[in-house]
Short mmCIF file of C-alpha atoms in Angstrom, two decimals:
data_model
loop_
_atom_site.label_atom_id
_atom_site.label_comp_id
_atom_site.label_asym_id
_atom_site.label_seq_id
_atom_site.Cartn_x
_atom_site.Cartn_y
_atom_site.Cartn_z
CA UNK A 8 124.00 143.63 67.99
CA UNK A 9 123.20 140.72 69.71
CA UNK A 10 121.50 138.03 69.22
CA UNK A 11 123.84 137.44 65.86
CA UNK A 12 122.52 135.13 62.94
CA UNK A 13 119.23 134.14 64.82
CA UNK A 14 117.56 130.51 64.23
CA UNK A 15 114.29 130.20 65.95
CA UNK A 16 110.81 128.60 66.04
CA UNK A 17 107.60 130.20 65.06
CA UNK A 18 106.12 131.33 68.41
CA UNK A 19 109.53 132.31 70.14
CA UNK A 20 109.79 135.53 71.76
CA UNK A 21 113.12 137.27 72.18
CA UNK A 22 115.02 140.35 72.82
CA UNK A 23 117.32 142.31 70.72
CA UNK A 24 119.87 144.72 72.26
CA UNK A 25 123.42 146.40 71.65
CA UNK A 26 126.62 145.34 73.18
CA UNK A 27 130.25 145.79 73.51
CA UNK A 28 131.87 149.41 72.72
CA UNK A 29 129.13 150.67 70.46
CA UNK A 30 126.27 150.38 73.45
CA UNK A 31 126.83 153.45 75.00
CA UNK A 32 127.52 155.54 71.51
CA UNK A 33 124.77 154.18 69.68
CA UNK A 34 122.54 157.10 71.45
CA UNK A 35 118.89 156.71 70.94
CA UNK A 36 117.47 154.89 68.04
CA UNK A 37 114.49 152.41 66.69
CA UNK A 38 114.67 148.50 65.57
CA UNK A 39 113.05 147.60 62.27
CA UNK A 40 112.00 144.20 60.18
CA UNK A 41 112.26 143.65 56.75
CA UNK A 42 109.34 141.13 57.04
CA UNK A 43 106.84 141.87 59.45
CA UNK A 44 105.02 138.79 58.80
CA UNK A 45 108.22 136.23 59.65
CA UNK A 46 109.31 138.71 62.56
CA UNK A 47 107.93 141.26 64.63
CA UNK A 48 110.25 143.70 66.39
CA UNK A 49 108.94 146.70 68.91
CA UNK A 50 111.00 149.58 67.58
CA UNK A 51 111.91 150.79 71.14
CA UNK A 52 112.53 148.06 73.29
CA UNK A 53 113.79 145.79 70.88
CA UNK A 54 111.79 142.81 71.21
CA UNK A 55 111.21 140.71 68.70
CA UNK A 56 107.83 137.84 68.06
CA UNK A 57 108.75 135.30 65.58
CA UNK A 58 105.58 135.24 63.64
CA UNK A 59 105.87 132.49 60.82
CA UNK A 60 108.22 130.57 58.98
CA UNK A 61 110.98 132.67 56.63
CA UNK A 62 113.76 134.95 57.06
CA UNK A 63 113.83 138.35 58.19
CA UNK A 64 116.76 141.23 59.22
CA UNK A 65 116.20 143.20 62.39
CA UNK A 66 118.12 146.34 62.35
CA UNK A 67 119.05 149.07 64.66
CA UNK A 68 118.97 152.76 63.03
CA UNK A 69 120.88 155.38 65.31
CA UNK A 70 122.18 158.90 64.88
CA UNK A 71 125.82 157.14 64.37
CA UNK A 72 125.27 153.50 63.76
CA UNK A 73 123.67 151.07 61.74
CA UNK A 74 123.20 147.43 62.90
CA UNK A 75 122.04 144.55 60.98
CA UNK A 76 121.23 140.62 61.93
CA UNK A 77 119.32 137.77 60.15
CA UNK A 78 116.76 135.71 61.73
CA UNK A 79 115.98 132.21 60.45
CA UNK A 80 112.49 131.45 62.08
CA UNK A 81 111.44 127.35 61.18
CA UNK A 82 108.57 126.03 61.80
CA UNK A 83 107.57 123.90 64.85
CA UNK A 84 106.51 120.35 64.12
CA UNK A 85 107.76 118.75 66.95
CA UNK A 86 107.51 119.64 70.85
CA UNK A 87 109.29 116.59 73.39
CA UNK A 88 108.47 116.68 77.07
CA UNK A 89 110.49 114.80 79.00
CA UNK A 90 109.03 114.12 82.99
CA UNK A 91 111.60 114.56 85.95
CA UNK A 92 113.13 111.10 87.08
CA UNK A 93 111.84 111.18 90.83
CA UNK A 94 108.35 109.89 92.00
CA UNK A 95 105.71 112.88 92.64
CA UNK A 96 104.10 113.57 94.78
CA UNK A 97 101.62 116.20 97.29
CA UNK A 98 104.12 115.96 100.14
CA UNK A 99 106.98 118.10 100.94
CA UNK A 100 107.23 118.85 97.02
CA UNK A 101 109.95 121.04 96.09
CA UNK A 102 109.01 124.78 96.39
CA UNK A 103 109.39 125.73 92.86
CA UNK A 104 107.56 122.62 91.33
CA UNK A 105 108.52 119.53 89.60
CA UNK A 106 109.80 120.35 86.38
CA UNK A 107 108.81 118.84 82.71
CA UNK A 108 111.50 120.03 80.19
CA UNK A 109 109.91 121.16 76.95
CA UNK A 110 112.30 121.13 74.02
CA UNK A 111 111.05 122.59 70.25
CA UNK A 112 112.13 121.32 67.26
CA UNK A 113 111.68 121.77 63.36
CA UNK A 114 111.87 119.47 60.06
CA UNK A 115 116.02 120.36 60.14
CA UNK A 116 116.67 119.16 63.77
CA UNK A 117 116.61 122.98 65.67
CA UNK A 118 115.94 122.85 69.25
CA UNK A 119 114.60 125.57 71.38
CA UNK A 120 118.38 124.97 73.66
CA UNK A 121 120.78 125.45 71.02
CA UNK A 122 118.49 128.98 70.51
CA UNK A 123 118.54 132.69 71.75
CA UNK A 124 117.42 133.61 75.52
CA UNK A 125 113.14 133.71 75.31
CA UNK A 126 111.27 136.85 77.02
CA UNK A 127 108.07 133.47 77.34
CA UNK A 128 107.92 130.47 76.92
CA UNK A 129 105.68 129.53 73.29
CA UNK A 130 103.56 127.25 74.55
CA UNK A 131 101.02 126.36 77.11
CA UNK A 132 100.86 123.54 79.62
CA UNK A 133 98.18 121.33 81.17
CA UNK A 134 98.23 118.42 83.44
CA UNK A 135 95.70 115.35 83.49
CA UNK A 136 93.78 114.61 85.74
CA UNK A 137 93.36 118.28 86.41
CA UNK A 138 92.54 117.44 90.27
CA UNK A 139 95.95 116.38 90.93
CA UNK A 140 97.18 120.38 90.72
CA UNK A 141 97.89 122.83 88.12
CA UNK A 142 100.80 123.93 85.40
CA UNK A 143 102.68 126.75 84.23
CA UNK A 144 105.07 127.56 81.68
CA UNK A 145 108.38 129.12 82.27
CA UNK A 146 111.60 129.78 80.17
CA UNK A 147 115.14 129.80 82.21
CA UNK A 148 116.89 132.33 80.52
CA UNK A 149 120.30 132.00 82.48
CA UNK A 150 120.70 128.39 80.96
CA UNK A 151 118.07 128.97 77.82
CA UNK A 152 116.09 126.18 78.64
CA UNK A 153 111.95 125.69 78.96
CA UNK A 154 109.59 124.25 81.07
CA UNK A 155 105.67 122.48 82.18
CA UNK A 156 105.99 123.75 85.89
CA UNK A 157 103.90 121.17 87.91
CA UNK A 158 102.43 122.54 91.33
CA UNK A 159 100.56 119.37 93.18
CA UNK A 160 97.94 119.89 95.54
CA UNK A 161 98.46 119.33 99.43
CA UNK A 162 96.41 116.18 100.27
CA UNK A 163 93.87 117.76 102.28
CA UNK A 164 93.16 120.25 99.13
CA UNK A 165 93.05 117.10 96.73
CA UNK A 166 89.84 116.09 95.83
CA UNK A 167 89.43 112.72 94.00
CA UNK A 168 86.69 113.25 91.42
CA UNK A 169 87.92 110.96 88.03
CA UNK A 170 89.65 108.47 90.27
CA UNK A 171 88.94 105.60 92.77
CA UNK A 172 89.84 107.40 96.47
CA UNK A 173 91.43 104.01 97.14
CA UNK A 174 93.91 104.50 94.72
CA UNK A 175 96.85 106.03 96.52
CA UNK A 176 99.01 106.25 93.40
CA UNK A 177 98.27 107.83 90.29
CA UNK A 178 100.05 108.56 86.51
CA UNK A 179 99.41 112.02 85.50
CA UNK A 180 100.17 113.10 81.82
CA UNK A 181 101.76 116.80 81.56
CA UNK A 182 101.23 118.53 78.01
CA UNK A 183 102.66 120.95 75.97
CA UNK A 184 100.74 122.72 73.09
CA UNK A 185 101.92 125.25 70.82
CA UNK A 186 100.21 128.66 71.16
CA UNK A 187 101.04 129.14 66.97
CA UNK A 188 99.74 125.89 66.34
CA UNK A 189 97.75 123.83 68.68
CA UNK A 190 98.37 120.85 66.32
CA UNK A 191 101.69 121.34 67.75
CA UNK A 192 101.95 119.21 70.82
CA UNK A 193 103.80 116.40 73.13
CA UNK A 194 103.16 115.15 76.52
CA UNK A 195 104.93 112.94 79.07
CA UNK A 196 103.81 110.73 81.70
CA UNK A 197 104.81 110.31 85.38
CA UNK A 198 104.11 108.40 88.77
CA UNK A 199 102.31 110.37 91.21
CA UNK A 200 101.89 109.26 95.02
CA UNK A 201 99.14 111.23 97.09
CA UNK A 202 99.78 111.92 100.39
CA UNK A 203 97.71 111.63 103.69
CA UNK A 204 96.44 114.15 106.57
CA UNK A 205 95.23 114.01 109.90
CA UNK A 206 92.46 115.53 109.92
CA UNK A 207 92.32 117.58 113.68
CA UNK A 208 96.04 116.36 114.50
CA UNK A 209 97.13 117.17 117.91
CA UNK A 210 96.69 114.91 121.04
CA UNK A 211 94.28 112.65 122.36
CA UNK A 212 94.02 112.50 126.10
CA UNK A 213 92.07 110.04 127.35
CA UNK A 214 90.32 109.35 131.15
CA UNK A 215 88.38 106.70 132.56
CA UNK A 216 84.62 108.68 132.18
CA UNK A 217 85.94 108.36 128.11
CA UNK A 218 88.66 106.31 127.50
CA UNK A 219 88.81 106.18 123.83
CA UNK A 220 89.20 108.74 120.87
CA UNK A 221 89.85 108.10 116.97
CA UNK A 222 92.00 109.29 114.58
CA UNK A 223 90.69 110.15 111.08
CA UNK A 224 93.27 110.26 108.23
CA UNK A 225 92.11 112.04 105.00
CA UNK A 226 94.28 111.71 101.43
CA UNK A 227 96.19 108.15 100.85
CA UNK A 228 94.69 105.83 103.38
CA UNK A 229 97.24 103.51 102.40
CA UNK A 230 99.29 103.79 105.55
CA UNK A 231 100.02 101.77 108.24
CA UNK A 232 99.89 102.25 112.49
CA UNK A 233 102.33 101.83 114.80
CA UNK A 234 102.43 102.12 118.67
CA UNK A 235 104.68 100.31 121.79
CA UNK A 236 102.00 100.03 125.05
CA UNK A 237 99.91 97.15 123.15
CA UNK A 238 99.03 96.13 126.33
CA UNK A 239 97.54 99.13 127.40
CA UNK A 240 96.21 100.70 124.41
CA UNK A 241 94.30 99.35 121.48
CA UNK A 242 94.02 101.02 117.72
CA UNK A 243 92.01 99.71 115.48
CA UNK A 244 89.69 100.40 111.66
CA UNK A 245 86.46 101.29 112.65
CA UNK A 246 85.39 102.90 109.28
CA UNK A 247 86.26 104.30 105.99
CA UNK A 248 84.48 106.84 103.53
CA UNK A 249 85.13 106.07 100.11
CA UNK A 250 82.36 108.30 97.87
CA UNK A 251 83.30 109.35 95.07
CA UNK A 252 83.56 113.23 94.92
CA UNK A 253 84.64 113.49 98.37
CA UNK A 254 87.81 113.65 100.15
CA UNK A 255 88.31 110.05 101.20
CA UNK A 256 88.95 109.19 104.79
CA UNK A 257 89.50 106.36 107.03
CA UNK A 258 88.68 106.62 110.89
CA UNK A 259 90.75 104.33 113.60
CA UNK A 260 89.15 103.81 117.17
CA UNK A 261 92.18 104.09 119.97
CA UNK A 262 91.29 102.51 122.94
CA UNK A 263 92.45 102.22 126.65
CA UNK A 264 92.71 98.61 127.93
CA UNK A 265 93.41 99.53 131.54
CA UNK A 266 92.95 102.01 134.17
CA UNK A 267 96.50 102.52 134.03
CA UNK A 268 98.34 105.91 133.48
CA UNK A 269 100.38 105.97 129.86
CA UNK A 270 101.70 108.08 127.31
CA UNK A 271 102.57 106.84 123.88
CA UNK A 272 102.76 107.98 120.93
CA UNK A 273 100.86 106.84 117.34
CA UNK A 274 103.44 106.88 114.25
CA UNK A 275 101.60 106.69 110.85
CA UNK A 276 103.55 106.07 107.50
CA UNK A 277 102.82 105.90 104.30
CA UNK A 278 105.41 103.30 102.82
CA UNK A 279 105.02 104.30 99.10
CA UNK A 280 106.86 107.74 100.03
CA UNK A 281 107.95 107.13 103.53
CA UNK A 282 105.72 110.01 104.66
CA UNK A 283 105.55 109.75 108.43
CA UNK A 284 103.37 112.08 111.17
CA UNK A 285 102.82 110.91 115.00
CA UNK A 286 100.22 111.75 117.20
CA UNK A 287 100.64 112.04 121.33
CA UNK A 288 98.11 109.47 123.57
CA UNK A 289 97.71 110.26 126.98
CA UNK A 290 95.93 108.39 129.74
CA UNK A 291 95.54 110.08 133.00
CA UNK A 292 93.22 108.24 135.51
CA UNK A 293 93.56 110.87 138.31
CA UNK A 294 94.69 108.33 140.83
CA UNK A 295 98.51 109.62 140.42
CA UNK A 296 97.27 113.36 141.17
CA UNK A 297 95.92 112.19 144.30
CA UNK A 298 98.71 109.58 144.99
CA UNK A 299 100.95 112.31 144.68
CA UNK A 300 99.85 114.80 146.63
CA UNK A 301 99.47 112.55 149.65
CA UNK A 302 102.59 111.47 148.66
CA UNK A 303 103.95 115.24 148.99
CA UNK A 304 102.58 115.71 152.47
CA UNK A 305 103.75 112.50 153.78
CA UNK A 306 106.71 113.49 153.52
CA UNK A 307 106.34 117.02 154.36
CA UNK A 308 105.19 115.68 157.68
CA UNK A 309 108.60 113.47 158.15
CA UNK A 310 110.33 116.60 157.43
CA UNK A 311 108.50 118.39 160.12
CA UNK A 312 108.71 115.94 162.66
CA UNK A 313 112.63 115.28 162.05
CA UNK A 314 113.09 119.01 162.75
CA UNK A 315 110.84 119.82 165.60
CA UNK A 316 111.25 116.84 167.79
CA UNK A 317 115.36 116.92 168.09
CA UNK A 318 114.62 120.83 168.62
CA UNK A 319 112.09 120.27 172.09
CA UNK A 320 114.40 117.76 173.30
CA UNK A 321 117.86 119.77 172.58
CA UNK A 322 115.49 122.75 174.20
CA UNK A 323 114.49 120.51 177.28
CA UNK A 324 118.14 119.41 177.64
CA UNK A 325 119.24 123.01 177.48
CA UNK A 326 117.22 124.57 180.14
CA UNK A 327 117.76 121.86 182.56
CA UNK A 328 121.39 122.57 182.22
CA UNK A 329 120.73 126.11 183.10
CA UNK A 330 118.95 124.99 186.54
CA UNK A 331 121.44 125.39 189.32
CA UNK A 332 122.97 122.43 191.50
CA UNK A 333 121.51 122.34 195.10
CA UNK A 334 123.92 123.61 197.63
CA UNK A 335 124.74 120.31 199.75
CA UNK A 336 125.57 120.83 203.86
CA UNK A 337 129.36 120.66 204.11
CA UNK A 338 131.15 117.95 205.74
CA UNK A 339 132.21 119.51 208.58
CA UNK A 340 129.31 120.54 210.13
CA UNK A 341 128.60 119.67 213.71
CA UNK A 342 126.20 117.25 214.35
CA UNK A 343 123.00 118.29 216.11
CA UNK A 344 122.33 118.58 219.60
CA UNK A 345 120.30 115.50 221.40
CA UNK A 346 117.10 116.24 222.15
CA UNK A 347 113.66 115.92 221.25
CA UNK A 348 113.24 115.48 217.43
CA UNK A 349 111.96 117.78 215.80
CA UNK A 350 110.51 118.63 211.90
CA UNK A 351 113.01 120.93 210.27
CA UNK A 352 111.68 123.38 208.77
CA UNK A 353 111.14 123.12 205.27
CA UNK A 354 111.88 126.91 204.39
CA UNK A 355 114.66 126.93 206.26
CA UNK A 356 118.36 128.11 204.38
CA UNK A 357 119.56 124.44 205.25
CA UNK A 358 117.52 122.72 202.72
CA UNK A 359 119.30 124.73 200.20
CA UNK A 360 119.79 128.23 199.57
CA UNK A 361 118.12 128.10 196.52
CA UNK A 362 115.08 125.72 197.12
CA UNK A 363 111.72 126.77 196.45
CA UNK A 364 110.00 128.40 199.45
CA UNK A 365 106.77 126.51 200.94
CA UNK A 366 103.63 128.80 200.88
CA UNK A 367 102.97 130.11 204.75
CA UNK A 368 100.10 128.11 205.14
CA UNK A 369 101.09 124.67 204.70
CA UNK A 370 103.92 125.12 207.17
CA UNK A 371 101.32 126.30 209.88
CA UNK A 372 99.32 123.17 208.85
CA UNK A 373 102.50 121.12 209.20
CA UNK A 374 103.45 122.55 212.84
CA UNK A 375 99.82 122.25 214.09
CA UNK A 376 99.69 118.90 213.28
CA UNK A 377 103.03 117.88 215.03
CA UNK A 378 102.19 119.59 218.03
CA UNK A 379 98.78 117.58 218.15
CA UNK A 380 100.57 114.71 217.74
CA UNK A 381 100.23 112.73 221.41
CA UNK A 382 103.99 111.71 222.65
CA UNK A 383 105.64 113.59 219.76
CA UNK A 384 107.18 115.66 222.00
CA UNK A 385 108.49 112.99 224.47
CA UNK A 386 112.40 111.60 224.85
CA UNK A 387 113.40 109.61 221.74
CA UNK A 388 113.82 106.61 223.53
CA UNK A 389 110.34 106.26 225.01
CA UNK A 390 108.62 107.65 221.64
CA UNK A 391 110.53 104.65 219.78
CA UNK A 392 109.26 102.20 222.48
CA UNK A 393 105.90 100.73 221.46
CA UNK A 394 105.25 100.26 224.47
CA UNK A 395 105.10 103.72 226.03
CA UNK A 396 102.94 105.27 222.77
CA UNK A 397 99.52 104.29 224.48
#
């Protein structure tokens, strides 16, 4: 049988079973008490309720086998809470809680870790000021140890109602009271550091129709701002809202200095627990969209023009290649017959074979004109002589 020999506190809660060879022959069974009033045991399941101070035997009645232990159950007098050694506090707290170890003793010196595994923990836990978040009990079994379980509550669920808003950093008190005896108790204190929010975090884009925005952080205002364009942008504390029984808040005023397109960013810390959240600024003035888009066809038109104007002229070079030389008179050709000069004719094959032909009518003109042309006709010496033209 097992637990063997038992010394526990009034209040405990525990659970009796059968182990080794003997567990699977014991067969079914029922678990009795010789005192009912010092322990309780469920004849079933085997658990037992240490109900006041004395001794008792739990034993185990089967078809084949009877088991026998003694349990010593003392007296509580004492309960010691020791607080975990880090700061607490509301942001990124571990997932399971902080834990307060909660260690039972008696008049002899028995503590609850030197004891059996518990089925719950024999107490109940509370936290001052109750604001800050609540408590639990809990009982590791695997390492037989107990606990106050401390949840905090996010900053933007923390309400300050006993305290001064202002005060970023409280000490809490977690206690321990035994449900046999609430006489029975023991506390311990710890540091607590709130945390802050922003309350609508996201991005503030500012133009020059509104070029400013604020920031409100909720929580533990105790933080300070950081940001690089100084030059461009201003932040600064425009309010605060420090009521008691409200969330407490404090509102900064960001400003842009000068139509001038930034982006920055806002880094907020809390130094007390190094919490740190940044927020995007943007200043758009519209002047780059436009800038850019003329910009983009600028150069679109360069493109254009660097492409189509070496194309004509390699096409204009290109077809005047194709045009055919003009067929020059050869060398050798016998020289014309004296006589009376007269206009060759345009269309004839000896201007080239492959000049353009004159239209009909401007050759008749031509020829009508010669022929009315006094002395035209006439020897070449006396039509060169001045003096026989009149």
């Amino acid at each position: 049988m097992y637990p063997r020999d038992v010394v526990i506190h009034s209040g405990q809660h525990l659970n009796f079973t059968i182990i080794g060879d003997r567990m699977d022959a014991h067969g079914p069974g029922q678990w009795l008490s010789t005192n009912e009033k010092v322990m309780h045991v469920n004849q079933i399941t085997g658990e037992a309720h240490a109900r006041g101070e004395g001794i008792a035997e739990v034993i185990f009645k089967g078809p084949n086998l009877k088991l026998r232990t003694t349990v010593n159950v003392l007296k509580v007098n004492q309960i010691v809470v020791d607080a975990p050694a880090e700061i607490l506090t509301n942001v990124a707290a571990p997932p399971d809680g902080y834990k307060f170890s909660v260690k039972l003793s008696d008049s002899a010196g028995h503590s609850t870790e030197s004891s059996v595994n518990q089925i719950n923990a024999p107490f109940d836990c509370k936290v001052e000021p109750s604001f800050v978040g609540f408590v639990e009990p809990w009982s590791d079994r695997a390492v037989k140890k107990s606990y106050c379980v401390f949840h905090p509550y996010s900053p933007a669920q923390l309400l300050p109602v006993k305290s001064n808003p202002k005060d970023g950093i409280l000490h809490i008190s977690v206690r321990a009271n035994l449900k046999e005896d609430s006489m029975v108790t023991g506390s311990a204190h710890a540091l607590f550091v709130k945390g802050f929010y922003i309350k609508e975090p996201g991005m503030l884009n500012l133009t020059p129709s509104c070029n400013h925005s604020v920031i409100i952080i909720g929580g533990n205002t105790d933080v300070e701002l950081f940001w690089s364009a100084k030059d461009l942008m201003s932040v600064s504390l425009v309010d605060t809202n420090e009521n008691i029984g409200g969330p407490s808040q404090i509102v900064y005023r960001v400003e842009a200095l000068k139509r001038q397109p930034f982006a920055d960013k806002v880094t907020i810390i809390l130094p007390a627990t190094g919490q740190t959240e940044e927020l995007e600024v943007n200043y758009v003035t519209g002047d780059r969209t436009e800038s850019s888009s003329s910009s983009g066809l600028t150069t679109f038109g360069l493109i254009l023009t660097c492409i189509i104007v070496p194309a004509g002229t390699l096409w204009v070079i290109m077809k005047l290649l194709e045009k055919p030389a003009r067929q020059a008179p050869p060398r050798h050709a016998p020289a014309p017959a004296a006589g009376p000069a007269t206009a060759p004719d345009p269309a004839s094959p000896a201007i080239g074979e492959f000049s353009p032909r004159t239209p009909q009518p401007f050759m008749e003109y031509v020829r009508k004109t010669v022929d009315d042309t006094p002395y035209y006709k006439r020897d070449a010496r006396r039509r060169f002589n001045p003096q026989n033209t009149y």
